[in-house]
PDB file of N, CA and C in Angstrom:
ATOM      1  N   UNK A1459     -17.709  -5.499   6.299  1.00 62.00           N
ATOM      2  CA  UNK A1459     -16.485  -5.872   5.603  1.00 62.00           C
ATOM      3  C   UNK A1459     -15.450  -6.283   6.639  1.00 62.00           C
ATOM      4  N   UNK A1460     -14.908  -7.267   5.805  1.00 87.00           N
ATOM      5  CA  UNK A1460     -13.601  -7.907   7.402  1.00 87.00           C
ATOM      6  C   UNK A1460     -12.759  -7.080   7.135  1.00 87.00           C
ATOM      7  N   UNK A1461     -11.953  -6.834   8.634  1.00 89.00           N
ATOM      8  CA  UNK A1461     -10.523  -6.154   8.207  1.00 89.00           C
ATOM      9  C   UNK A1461      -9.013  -6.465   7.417  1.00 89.00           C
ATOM     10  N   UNK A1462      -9.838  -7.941   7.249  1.00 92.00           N
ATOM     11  CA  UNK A1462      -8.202  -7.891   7.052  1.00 92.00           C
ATOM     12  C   UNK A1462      -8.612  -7.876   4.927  1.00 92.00           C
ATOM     13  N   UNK A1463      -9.315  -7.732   4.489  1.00 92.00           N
ATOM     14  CA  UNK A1463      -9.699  -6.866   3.189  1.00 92.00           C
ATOM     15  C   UNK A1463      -9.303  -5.149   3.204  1.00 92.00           C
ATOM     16  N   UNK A1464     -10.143  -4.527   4.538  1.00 92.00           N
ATOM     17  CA  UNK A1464      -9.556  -3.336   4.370  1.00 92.00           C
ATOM     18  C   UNK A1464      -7.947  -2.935   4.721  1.00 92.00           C
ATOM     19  N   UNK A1465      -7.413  -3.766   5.300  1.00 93.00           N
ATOM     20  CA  UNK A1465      -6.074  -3.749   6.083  1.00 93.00           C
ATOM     21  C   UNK A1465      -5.217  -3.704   4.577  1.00 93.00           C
ATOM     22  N   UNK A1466      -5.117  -4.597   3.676  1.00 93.00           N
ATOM     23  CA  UNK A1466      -4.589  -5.444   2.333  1.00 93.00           C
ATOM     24  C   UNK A1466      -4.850  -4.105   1.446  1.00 93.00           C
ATOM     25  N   UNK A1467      -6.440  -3.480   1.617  1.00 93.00           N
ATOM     26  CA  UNK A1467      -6.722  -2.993   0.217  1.00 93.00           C
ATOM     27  C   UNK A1467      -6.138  -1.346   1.105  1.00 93.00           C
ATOM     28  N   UNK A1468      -5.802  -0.808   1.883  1.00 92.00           N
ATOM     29  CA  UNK A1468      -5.365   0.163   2.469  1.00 92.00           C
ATOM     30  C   UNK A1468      -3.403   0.036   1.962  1.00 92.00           C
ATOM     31  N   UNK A1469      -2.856  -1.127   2.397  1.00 91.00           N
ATOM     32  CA  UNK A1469      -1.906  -1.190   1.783  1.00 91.00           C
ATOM     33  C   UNK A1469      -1.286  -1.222   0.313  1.00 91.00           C
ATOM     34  N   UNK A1470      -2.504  -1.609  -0.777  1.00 92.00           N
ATOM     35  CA  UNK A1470      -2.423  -1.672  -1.648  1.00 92.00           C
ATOM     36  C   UNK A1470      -2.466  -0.201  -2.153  1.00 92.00           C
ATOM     37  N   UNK A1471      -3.315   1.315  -1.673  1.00 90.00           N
ATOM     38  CA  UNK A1471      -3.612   2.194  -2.192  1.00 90.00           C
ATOM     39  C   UNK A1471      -1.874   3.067  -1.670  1.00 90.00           C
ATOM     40  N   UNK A1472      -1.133   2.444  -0.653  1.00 88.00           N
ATOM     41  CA  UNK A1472      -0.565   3.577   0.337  1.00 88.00           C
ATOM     42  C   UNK A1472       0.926   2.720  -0.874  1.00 88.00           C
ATOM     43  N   UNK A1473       0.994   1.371  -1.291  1.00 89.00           N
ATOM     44  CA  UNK A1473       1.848   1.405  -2.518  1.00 89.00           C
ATOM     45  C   UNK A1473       1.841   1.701  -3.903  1.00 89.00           C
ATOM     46  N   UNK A1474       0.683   1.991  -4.289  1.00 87.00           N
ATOM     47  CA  UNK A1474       0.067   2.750  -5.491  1.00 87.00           C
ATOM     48  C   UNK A1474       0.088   3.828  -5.476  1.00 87.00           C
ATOM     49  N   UNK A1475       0.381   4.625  -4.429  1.00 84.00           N
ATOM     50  CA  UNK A1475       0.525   6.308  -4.127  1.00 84.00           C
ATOM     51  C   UNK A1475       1.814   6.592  -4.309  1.00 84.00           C
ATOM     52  N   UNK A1476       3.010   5.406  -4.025  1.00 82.00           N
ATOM     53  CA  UNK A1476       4.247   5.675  -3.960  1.00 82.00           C
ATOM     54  C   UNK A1476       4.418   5.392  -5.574  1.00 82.00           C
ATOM     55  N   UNK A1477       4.275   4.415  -6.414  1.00 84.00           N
ATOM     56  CA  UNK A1477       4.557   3.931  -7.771  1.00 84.00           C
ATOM     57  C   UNK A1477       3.651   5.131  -8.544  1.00 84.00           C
ATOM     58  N   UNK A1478       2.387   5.602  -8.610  1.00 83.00           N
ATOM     59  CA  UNK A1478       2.125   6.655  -9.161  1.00 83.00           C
ATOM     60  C   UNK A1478       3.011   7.799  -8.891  1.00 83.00           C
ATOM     61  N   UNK A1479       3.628   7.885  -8.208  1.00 80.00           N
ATOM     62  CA  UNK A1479       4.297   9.271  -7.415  1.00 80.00           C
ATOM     63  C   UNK A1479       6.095   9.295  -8.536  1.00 80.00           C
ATOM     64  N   UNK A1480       5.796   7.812  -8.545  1.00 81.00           N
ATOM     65  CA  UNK A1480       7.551   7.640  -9.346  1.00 81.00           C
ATOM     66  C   UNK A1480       7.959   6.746 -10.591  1.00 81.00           C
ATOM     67  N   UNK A1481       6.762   6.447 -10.855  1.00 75.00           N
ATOM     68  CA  UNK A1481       7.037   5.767 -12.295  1.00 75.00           C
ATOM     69  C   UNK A1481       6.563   6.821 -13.253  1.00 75.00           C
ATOM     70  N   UNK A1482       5.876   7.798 -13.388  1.00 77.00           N
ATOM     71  CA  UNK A1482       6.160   8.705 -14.701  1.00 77.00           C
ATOM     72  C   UNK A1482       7.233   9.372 -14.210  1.00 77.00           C
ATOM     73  N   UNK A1483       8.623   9.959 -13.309  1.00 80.00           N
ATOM     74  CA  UNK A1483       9.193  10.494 -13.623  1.00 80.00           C
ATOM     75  C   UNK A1483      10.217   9.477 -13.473  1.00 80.00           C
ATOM     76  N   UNK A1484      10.467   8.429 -13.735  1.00 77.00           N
ATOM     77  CA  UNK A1484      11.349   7.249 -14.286  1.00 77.00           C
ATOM     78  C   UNK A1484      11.291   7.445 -15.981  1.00 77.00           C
ATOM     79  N   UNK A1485      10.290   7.568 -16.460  1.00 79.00           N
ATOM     80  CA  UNK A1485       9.533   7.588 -17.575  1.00 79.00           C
ATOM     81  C   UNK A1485      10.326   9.041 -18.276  1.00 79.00           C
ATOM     82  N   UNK A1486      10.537  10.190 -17.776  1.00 81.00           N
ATOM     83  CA  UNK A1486      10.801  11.615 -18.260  1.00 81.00           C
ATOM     84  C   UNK A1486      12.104  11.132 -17.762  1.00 81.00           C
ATOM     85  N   UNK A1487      12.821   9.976 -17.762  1.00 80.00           N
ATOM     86  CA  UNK A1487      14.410   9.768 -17.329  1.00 80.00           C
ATOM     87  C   UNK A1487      14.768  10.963 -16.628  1.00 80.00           C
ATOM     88  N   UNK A1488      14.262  10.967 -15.210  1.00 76.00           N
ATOM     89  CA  UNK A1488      14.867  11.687 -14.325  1.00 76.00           C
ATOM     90  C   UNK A1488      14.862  10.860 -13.398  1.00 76.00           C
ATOM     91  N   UNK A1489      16.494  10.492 -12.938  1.00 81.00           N
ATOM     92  CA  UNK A1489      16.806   8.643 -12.573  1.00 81.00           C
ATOM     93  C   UNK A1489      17.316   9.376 -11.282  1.00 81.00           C
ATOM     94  N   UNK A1490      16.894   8.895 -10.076  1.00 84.00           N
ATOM     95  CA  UNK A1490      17.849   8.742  -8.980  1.00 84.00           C
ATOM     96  C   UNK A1490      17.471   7.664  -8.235  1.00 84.00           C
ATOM     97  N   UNK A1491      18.487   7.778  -7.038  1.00 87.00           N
ATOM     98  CA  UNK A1491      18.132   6.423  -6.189  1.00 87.00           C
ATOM     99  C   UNK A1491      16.245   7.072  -5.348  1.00 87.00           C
ATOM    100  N   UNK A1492      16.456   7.828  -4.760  1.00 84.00           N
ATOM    101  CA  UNK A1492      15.177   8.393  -4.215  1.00 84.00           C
ATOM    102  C   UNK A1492      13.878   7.485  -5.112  1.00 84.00           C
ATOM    103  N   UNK A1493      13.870   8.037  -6.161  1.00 84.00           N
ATOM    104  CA  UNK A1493      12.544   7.578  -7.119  1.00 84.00           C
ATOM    105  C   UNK A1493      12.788   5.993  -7.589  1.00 84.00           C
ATOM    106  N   UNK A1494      13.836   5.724  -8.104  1.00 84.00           N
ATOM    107  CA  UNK A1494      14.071   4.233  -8.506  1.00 84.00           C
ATOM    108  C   UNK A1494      13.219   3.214  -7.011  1.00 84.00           C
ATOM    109  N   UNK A1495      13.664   3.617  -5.605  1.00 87.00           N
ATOM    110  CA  UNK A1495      13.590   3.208  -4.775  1.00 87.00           C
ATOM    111  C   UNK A1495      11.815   3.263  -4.644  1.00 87.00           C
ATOM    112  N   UNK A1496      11.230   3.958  -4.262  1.00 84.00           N
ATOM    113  CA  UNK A1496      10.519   4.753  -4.532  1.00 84.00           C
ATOM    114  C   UNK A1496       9.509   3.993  -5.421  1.00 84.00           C
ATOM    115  N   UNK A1497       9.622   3.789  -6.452  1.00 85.00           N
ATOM    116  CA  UNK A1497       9.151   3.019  -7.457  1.00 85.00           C
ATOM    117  C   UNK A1497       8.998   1.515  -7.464  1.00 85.00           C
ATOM    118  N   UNK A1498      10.167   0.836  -6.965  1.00 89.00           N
ATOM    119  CA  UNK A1498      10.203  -1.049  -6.720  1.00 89.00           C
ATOM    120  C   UNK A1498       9.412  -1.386  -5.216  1.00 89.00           C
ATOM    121  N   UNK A1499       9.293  -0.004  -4.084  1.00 90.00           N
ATOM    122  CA  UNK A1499       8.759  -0.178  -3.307  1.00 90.00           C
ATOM    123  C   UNK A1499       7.085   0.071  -3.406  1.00 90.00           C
ATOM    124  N   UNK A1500       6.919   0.911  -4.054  1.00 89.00           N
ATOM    125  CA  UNK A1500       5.206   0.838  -4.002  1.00 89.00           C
ATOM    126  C   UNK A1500       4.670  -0.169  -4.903  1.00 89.00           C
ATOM    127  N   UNK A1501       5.790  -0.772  -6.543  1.00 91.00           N
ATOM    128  CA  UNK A1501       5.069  -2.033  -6.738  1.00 91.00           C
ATOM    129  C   UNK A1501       5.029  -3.119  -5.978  1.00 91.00           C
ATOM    130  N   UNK A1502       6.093  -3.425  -4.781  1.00 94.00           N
ATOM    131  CA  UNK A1502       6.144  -4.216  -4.663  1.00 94.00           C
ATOM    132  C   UNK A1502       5.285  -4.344  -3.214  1.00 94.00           C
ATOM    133  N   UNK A1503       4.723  -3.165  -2.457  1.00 93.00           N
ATOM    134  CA  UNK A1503       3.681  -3.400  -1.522  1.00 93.00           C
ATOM    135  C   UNK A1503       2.410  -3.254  -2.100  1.00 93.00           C
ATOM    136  N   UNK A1504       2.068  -3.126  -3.268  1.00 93.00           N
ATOM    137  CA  UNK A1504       0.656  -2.721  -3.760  1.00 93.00           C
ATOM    138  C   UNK A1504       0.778  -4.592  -4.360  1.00 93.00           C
ATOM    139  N   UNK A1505       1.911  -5.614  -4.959  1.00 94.00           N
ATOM    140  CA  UNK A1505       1.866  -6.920  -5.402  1.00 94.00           C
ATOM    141  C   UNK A1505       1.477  -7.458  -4.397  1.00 94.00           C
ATOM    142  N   UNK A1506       1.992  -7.371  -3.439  1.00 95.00           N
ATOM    143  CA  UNK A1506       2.175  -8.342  -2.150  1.00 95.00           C
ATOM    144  C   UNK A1506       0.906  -8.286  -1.691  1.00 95.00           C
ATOM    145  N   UNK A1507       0.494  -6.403  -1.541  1.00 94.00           N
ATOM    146  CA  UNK A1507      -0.924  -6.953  -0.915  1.00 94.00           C
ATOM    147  C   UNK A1507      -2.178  -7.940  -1.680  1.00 94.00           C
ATOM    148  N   UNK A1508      -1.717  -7.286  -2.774  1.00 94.00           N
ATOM    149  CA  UNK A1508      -2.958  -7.692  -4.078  1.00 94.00           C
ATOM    150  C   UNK A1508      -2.659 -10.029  -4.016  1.00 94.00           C
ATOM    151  N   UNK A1509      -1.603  -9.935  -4.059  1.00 95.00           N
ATOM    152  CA  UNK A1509      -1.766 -11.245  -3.506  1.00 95.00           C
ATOM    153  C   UNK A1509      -2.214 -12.333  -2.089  1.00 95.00           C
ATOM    154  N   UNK A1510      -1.510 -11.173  -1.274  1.00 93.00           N
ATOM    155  CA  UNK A1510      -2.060 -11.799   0.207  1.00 93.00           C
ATOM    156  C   UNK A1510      -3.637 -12.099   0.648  1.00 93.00           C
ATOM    157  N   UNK A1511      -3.836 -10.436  -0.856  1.00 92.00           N
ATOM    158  CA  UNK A1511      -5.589 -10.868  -0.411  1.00 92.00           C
ATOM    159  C   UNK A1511      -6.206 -11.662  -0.955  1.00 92.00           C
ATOM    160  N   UNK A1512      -5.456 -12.286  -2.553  1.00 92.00           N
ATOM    161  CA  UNK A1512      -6.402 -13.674  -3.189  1.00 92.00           C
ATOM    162  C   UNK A1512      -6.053 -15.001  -2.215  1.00 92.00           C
ATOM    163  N   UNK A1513      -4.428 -14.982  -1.845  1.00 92.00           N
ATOM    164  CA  UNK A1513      -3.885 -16.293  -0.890  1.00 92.00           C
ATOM    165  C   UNK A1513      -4.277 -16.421   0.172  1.00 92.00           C
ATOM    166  N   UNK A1514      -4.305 -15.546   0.795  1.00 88.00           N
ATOM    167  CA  UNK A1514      -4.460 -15.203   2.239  1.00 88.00           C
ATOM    168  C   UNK A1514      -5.917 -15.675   2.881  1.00 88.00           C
ATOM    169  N   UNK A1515      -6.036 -16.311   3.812  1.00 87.00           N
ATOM    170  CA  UNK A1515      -7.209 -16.410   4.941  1.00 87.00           C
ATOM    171  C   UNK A1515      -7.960 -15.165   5.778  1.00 87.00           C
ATOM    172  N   UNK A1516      -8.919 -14.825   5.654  1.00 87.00           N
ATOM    173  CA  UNK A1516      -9.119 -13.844   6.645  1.00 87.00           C
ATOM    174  C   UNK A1516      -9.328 -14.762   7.789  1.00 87.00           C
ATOM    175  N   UNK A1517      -9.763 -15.895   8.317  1.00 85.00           N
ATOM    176  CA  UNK A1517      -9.589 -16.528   9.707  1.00 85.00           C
ATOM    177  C   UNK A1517      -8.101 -16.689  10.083  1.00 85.00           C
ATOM    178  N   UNK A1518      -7.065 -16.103   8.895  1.00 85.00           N
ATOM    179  CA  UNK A1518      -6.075 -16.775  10.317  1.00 85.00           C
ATOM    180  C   UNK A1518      -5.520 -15.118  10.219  1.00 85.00           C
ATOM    181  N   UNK A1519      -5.714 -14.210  10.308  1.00 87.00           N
ATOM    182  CA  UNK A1519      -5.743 -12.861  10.308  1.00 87.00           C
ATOM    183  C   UNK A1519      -5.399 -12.384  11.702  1.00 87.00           C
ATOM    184  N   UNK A1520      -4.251 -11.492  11.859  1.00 88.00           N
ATOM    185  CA  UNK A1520      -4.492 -11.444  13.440  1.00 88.00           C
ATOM    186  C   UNK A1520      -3.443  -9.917  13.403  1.00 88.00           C
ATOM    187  N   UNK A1521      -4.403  -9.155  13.618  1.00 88.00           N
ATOM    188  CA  UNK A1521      -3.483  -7.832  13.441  1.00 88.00           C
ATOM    189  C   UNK A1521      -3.690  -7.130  15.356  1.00 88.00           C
ATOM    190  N   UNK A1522      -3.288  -6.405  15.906  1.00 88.00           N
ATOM    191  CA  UNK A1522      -3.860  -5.463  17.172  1.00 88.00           C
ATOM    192  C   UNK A1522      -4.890  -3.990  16.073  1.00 88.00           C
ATOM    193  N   UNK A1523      -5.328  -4.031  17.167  1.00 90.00           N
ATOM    194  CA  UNK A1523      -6.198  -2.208  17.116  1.00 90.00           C
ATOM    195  C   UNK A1523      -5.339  -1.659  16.128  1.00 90.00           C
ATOM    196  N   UNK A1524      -4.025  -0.989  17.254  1.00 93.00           N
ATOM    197  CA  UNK A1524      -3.327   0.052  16.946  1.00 93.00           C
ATOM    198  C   UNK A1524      -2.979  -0.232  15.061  1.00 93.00           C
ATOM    199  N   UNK A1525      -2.124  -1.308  15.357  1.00 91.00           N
ATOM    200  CA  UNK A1525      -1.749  -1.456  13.670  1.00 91.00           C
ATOM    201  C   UNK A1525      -2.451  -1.534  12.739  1.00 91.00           C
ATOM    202  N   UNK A1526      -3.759  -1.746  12.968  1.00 92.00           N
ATOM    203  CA  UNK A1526      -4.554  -1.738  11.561  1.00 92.00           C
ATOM    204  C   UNK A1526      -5.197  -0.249  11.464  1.00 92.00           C
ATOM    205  N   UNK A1527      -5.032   0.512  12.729  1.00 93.00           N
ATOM    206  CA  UNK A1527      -5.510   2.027  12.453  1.00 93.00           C
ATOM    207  C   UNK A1527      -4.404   2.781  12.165  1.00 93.00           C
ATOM    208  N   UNK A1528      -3.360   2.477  12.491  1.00 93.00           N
ATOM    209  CA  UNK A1528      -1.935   3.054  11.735  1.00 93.00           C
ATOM    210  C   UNK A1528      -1.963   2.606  10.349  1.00 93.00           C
ATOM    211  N   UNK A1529      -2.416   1.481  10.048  1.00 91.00           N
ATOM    212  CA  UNK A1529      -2.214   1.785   8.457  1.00 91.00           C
ATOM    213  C   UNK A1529      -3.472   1.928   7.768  1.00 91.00           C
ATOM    214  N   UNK A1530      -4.618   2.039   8.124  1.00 92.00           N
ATOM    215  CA  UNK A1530      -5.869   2.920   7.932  1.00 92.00           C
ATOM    216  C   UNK A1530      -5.439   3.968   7.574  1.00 92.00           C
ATOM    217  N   UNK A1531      -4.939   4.872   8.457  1.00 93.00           N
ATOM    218  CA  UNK A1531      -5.237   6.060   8.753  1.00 93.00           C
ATOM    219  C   UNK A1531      -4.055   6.825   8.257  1.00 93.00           C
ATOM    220  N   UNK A1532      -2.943   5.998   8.333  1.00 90.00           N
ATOM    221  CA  UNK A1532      -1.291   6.225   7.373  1.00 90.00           C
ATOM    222  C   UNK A1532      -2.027   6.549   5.888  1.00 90.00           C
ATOM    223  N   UNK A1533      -2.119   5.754   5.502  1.00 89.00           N
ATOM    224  CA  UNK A1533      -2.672   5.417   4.107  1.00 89.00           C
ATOM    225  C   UNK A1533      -3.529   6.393   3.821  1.00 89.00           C
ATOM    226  N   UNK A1534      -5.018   6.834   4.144  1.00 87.00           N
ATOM    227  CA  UNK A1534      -5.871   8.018   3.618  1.00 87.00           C
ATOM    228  C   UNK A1534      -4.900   9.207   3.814  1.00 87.00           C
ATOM    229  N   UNK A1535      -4.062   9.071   5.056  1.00 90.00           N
ATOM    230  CA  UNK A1535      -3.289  10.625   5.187  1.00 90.00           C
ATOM    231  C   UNK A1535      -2.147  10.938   3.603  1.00 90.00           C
ATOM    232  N   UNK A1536      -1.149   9.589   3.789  1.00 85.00           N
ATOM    233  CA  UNK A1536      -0.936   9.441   2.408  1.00 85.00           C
ATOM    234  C   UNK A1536      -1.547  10.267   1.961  1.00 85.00           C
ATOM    235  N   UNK A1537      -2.178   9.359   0.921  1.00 80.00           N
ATOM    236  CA  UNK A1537      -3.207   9.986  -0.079  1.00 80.00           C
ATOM    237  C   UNK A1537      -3.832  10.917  -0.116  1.00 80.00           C
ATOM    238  N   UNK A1538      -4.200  11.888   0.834  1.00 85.00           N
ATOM    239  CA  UNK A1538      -4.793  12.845   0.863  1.00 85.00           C
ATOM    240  C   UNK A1538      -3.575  13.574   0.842  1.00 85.00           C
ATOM    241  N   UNK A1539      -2.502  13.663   1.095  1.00 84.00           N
ATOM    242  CA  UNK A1539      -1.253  14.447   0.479  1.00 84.00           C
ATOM    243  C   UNK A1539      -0.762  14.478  -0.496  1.00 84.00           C
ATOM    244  N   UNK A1540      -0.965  13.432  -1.235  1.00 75.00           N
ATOM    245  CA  UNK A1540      -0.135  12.736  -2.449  1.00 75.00           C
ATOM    246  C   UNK A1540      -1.360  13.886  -3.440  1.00 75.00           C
ATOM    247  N   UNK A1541      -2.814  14.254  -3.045  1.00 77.00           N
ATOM    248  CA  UNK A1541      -3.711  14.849  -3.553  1.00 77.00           C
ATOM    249  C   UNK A1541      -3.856  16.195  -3.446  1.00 77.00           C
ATOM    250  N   UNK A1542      -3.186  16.753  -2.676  1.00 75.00           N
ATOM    251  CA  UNK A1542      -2.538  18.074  -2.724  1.00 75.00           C
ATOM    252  C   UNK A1542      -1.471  18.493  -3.742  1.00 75.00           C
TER     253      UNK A1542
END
C-alpha cells in the first residue's frame, strides 16, 4: 500500500475521532466553544482528507519519514485514547 493512502486515511480516522468525540454532545445542546470547535475541525480534516485522496496524485506525494510517522502514530495513539 502507498503512503500517501495511509498518510490521508490516518488523517481521516484522527478527524473522525475528534467529530465523533463532539457532535453527539452538540446534539444533547451542551454548546461551547471547546466542542463547537472541536466539531468543524474533525469534519473538516476527515473532508479534506477524504478528498485529497480521490483528487490527489500519489506520484506527486512528497512527505519526510518523520511526518508521516507523526501522523501514523499521532492518530492510532489518538484513537486508542479516544477508546479508553
Amino acid at each position: 500500500m502507498e503512503r500517501f493512502y495511509i498518510f490521508y486515511t490516518c488523517l481521516a480516522v484522527y478527524g473522525a475521532a475528534f467529530a465523533i468525540e463532539s457532535v453527539p454532545a452538540l446534539a444533547d445542546r451542551s454548546i461551547s466553544l471547546p466542542i463547537i470547535l472541536g466539531s468543524i475541525a474533525g469534519i473538516g480534516v476527515m473532508s479534506a482528507s477524504v478528498y485529497e485522496m480521490f483528487t490527489g496524485s500519489p506520484s506527486d506525494f512528497e512527505i519526510g519519514d518523520i511526518g508521516f510517522w507523526a501522523v501514523v502514530l499521532g492518530s492510532v495513539g489518538f484513537l486508542s485514547l479516544q477508546l479508553l
